[in-house]
mmCIF file of C-alpha atoms and ligand atoms in Angstrom:
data_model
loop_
_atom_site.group_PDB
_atom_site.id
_atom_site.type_symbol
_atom_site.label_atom_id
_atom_site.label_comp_id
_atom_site.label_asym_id
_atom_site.label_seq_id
_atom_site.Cartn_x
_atom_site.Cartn_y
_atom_site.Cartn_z
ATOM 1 C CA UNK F 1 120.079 21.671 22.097
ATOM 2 C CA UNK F 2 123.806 21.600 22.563
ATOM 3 C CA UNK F 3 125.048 24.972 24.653
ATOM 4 C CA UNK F 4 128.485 24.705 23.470
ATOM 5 C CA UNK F 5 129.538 28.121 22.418
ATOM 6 C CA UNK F 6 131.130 28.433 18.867
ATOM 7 C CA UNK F 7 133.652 30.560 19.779
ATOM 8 C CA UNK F 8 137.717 30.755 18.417
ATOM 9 C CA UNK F 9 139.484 33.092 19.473
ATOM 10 C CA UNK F 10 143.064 34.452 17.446
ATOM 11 C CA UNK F 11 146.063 35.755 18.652
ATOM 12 C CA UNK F 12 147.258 38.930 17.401
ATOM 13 C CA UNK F 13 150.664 39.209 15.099
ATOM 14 C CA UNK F 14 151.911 42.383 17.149
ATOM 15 C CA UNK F 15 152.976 40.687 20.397
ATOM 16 C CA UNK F 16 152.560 42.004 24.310
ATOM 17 C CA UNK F 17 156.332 43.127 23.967
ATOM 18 C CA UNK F 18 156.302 44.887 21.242
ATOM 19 C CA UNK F 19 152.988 46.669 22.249
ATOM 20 C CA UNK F 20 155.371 47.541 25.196
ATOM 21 C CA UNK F 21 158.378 48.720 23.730
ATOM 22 C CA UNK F 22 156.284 50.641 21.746
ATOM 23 C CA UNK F 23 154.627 52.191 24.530
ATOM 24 C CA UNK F 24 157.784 52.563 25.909
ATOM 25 C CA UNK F 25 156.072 51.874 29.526
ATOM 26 C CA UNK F 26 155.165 48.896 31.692
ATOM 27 C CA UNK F 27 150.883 48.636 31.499
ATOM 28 C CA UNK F 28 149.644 48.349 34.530
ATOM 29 C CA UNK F 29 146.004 48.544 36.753
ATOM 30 C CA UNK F 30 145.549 50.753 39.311
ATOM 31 C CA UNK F 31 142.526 49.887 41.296
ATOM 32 C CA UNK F 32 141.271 52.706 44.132
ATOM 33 C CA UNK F 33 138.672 51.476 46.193
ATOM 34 C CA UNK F 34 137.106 53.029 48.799
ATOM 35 C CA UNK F 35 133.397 54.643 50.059
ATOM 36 C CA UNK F 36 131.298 57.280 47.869
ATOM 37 C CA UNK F 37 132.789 60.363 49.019
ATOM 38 C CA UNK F 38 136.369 58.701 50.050
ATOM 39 C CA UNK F 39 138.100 60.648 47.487
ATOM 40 C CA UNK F 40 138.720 58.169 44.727
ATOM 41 C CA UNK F 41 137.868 60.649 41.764
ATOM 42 C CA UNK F 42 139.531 63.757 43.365
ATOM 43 C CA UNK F 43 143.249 61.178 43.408
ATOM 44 C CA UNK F 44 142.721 59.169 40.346
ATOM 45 C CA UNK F 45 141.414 62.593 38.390
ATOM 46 C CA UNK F 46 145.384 64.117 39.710
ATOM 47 C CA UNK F 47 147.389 60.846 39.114
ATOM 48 C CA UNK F 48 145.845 61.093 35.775
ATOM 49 C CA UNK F 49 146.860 64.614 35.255
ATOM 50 C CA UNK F 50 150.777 63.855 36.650
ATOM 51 C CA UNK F 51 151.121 60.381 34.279
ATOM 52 C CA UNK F 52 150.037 62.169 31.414
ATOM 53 C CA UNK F 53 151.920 64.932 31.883
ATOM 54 C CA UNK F 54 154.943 62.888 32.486
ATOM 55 C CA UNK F 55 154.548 61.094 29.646
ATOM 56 C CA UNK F 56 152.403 58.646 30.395
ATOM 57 C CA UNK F 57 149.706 56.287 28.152
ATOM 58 C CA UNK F 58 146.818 56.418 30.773
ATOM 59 C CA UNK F 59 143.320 56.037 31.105
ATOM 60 C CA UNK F 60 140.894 56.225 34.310
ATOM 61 C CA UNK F 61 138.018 54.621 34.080
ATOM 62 C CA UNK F 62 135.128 55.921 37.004
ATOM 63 C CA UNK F 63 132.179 54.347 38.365
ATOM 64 C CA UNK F 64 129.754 57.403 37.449
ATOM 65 C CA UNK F 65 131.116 57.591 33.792
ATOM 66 C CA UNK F 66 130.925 53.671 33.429
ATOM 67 C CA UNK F 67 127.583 53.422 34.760
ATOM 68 C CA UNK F 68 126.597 56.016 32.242
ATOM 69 C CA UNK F 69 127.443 53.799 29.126
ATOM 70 C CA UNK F 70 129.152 50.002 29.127
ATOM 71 C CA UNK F 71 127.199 49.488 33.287
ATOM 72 C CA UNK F 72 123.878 52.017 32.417
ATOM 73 C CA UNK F 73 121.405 48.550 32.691
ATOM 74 C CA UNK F 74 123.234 47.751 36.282
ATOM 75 C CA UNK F 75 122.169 48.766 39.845
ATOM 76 C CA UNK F 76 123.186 48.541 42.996
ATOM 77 C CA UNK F 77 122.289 45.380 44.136
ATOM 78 C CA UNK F 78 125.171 42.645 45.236
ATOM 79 C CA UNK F 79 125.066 40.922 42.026
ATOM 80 C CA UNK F 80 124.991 44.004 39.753
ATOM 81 C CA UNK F 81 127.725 45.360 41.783
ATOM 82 C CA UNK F 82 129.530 42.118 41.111
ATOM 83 C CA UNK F 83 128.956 42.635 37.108
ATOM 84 C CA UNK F 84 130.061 45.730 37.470
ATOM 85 C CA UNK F 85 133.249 44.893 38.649
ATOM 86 C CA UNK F 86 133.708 41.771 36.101
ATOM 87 C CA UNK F 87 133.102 44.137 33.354
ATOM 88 C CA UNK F 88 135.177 46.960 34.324
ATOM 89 C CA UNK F 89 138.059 44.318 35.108
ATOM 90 C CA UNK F 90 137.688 42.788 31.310
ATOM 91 C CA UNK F 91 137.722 46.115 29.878
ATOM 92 C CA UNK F 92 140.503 46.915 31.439
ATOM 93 C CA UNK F 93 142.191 43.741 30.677
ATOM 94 C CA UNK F 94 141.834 44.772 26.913
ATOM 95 C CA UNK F 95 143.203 48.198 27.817
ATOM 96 C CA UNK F 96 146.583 47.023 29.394
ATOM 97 C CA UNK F 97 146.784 44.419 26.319
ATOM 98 C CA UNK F 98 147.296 47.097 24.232
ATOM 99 C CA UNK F 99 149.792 48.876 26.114
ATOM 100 C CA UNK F 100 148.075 51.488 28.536
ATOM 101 C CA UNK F 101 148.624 52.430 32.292
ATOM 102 C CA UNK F 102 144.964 52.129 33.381
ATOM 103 C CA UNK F 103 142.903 53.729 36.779
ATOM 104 C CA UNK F 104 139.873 52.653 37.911
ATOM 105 C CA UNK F 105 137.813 54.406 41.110
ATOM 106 C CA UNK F 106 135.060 52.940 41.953
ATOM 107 C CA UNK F 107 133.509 51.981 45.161
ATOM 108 C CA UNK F 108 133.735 47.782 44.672
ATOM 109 C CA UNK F 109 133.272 46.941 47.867
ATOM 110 C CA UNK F 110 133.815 43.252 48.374
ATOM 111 C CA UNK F 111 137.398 41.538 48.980
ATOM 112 C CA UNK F 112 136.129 38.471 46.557
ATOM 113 C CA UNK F 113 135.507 40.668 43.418
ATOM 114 C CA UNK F 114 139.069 42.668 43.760
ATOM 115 C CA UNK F 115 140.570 39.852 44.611
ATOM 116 C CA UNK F 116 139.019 38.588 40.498
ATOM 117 C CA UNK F 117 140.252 41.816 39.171
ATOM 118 C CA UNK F 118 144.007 40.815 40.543
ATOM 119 C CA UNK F 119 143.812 37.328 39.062
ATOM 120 C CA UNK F 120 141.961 38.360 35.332
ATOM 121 C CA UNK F 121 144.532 41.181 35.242
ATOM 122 C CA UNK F 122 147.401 39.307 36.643
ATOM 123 C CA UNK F 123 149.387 39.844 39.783
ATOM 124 C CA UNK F 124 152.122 41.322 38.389
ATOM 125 C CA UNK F 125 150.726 44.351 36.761
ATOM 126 C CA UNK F 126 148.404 45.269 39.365
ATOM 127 C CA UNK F 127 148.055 48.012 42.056
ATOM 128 C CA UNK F 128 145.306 47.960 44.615
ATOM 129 C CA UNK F 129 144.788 51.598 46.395
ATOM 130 C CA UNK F 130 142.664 51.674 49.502
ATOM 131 C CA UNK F 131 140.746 55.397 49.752
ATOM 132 C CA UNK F 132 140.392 54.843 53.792
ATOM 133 C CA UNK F 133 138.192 57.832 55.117
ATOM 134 C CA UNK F 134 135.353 56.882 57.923
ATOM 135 C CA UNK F 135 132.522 56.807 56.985
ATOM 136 C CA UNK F 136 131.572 59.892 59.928
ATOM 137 C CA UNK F 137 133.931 62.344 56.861
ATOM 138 C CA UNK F 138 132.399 60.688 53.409
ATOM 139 C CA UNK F 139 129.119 61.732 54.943
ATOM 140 C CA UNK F 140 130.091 65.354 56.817
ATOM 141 C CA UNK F 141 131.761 65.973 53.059
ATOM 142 C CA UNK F 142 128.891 64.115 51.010
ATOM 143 C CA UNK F 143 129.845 65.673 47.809
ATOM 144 C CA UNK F 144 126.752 64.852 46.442
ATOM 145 C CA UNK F 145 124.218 64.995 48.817
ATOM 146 C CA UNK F 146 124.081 60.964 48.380
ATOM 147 C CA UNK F 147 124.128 60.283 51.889
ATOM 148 C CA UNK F 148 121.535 62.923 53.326
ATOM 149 C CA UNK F 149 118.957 60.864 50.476
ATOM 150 C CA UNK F 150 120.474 56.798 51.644
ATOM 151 C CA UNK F 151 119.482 58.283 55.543
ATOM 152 C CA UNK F 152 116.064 59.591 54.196
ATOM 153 C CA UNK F 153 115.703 56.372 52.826
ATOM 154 C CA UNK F 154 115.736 57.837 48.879
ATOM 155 C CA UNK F 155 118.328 55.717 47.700
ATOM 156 C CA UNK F 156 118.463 51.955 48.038
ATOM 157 C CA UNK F 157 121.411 49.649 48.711
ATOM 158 C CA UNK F 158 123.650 52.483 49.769
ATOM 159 C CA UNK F 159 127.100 51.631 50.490
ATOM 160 C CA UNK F 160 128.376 52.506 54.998
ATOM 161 C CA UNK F 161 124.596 53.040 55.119
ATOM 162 C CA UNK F 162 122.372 50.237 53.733
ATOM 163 C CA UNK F 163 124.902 47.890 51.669
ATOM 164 C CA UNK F 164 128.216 46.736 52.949
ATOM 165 C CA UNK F 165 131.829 47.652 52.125
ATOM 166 C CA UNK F 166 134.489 45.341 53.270
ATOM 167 C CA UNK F 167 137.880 47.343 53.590
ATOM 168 C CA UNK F 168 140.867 45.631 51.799
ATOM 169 C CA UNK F 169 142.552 42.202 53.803
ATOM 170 C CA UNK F 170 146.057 43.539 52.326
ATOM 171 C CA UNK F 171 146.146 47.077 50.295
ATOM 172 C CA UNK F 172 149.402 47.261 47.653
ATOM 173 C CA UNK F 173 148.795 51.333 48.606
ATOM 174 C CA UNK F 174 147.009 53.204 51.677
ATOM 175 C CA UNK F 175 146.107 56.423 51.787
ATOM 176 C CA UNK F 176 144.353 58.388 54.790
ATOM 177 C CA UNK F 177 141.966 61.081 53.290
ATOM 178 C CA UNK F 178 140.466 62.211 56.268
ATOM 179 C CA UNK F 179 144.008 62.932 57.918
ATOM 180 C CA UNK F 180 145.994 63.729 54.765
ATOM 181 C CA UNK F 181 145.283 66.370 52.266
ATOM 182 C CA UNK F 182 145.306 65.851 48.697
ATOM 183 C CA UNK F 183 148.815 66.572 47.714
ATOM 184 C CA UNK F 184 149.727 64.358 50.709
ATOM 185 C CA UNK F 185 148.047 61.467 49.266
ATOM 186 C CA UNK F 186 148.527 62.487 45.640
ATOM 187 C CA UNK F 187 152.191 62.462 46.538
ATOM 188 C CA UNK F 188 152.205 58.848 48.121
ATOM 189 C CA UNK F 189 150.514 56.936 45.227
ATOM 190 C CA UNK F 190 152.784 59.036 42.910
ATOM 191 C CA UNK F 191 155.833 57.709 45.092
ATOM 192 C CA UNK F 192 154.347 53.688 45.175
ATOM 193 C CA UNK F 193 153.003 53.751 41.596
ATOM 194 C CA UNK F 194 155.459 55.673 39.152
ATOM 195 C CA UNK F 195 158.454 53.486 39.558
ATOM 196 C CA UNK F 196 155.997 50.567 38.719
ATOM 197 C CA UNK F 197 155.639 51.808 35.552
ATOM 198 C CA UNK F 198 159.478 52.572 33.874
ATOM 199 C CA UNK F 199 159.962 49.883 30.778
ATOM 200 C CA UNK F 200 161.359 46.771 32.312
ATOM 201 C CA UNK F 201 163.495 44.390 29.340
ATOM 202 C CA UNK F 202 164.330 46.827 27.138
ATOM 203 C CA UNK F 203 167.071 44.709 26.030
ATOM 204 C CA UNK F 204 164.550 41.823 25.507
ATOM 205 C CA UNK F 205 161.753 44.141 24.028
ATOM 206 C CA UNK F 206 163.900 45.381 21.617
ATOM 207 C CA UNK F 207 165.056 41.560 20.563
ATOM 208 C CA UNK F 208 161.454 40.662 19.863
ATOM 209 C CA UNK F 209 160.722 43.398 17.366
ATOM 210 C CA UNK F 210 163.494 42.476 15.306
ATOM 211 C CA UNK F 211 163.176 38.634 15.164
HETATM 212 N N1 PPS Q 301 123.356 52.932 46.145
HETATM 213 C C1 PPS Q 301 124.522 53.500 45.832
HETATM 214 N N2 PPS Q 301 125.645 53.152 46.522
HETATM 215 C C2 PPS Q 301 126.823 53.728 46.183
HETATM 216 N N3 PPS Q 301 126.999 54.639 45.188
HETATM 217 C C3 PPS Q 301 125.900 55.010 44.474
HETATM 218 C C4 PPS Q 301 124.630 54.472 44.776
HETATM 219 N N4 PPS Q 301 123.725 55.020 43.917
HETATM 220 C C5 PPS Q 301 124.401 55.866 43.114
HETATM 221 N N5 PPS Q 301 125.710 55.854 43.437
HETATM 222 C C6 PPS Q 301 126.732 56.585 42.655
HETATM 223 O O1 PPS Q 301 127.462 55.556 41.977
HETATM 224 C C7 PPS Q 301 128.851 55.698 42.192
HETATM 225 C C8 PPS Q 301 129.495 54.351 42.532
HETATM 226 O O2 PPS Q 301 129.509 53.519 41.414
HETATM 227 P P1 PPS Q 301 130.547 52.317 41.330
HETATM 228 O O3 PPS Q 301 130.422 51.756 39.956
HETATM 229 O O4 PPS Q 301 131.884 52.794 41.750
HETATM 230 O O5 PPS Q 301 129.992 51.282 42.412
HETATM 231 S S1 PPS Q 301 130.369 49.735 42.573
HETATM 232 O O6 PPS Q 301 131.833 49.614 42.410
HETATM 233 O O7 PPS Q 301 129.670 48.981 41.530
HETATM 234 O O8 PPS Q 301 129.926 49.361 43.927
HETATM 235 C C9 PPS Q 301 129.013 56.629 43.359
HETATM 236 O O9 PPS Q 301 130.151 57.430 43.032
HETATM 237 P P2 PPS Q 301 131.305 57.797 44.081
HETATM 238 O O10 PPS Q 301 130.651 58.754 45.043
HETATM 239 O O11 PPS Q 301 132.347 58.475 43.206
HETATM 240 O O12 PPS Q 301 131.823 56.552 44.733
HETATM 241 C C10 PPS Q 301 127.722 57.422 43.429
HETATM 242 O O13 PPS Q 301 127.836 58.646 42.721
HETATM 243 N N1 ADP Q 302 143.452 63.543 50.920
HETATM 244 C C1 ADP Q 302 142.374 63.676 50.142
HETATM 245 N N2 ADP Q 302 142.292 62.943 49.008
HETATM 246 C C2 ADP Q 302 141.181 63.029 48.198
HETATM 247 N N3 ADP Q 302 140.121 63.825 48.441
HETATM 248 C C3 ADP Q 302 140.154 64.594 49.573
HETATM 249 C C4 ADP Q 302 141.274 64.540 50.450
HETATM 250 N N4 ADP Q 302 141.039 65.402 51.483
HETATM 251 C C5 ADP Q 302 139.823 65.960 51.238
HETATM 252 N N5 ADP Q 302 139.291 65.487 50.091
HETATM 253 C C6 ADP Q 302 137.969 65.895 49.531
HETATM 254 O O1 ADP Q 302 137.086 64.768 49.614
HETATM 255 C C7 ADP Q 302 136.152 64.786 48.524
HETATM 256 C C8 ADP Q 302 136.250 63.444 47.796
HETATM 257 O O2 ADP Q 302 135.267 63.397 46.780
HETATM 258 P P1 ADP Q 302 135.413 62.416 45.539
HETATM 259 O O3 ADP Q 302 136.791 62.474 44.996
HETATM 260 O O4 ADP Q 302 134.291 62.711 44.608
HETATM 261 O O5 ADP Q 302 135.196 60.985 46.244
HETATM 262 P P2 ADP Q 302 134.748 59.608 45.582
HETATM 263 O O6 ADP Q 302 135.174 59.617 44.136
HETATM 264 O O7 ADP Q 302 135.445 58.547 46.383
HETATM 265 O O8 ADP Q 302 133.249 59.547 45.718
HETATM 266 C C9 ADP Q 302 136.529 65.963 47.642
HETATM 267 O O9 ADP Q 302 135.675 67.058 47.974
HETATM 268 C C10 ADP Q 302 137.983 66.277 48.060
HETATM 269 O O10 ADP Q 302 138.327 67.650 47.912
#
């Protein structure tokens, strides 16, 4: 049986630029990663909040709410984590296509799967945030009473406690959560990621929609 997949893809009429200029914003990912408890939801939940409110086309996509729909058949295991990640990356790939500022929090612990994110995405219109808090503060806070079940032994494959996270090699953004308070780090990934995001080409943009 020959495996080779039928597939042809087309190219939109409406091009990137135009998506852009009609956006009037330059798409981009946002990637937090950090531990369960870190405080990825509490700062992408507020950037949200500011970008809209600014003006903003944005999106965050989080681990729980993924894993409730497009990730439900996944686990926790290396390789679901992995899928995970791939999917959430190709979703968001489609999202920035069509012209959005995008956030994603989840926990994505290994260097080798962000580091796929940055290249399906693109270099150039991505953002990785590193949610450093020790792993002593996610579990003191333990939001959800996650860790208290991993140390029981309730919950397998649980990331600090019985599945690894590897911290970023080289963060675009770094906040401290268990030093800063929220509007401290709020404030910094405002500061690092808002300029990011003014139109760049207008000039250009504009050009394409008429030709
Ligand atoms: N075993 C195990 N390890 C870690 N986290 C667990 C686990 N089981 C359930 N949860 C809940 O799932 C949330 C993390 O999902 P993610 O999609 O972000 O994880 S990953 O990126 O695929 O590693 C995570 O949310 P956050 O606390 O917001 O990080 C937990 O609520
Ligand atoms: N600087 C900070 N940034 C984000 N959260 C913080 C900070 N300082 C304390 N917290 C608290 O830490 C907890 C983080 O929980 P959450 O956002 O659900 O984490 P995660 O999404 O990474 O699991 C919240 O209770 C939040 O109020």
């Amino acid at each position: 049986m020959n495996n080779k997949k039928h597939i042809y893809p087309f190219h939109s009429q409406v091009c990137y630029e135009q998506r852009k200029s009609s956006m009037q914003q330059e798409p981009r990912l946002v990637w937090l990663t950090g531990l369960s408890g870190s405080g990825k939801s509490t700062l992408a939940l507020r950037l949200e909040h500011y970008l809209f409110h600014q003006g903003y086309k944005v999106y965050l996509l989080d681990g729980d709410n993924i894993r409730s729909g497009l990730s439900k058949d996944l686990g926790f295991s290396e390789k679901d984590r992995k899928e995970n990640v791939r999917r959430v990356a190709e979703a968001a790939k489609l999202m920035l296509d069509a012209g959005l500022v995008v956030l994603c929090a989840f926990i994505s612990p290994y260097e080798a799967e962000r580091q796929l994110v940055k290249e399906v995405i693109g270099k150039d219109r991505f953002t990785q945030v590193y949610v450093n808090c020790s792993l002593a503060e996610c579990e003191k806070r333990d939001t959800k009473g996650l860790y208290a079940k991993a140390r029981r032994g309730e919950i397998d494959h649980f990331t600090g406690i019985s599945s690894p996270y590897e911290p970023p090699l080289a963060p675009d953004v770094e906040v401290a959560t268990d030093t800063e308070s929220i509007e401290e780090s709020l404030g910094k990934l405002i500061a690092a990621i808002e300029p990011q995001l003014s139109l760049q080409n207008e000039a250009s943009a504009v050009a394409n929609i008429v030709s």
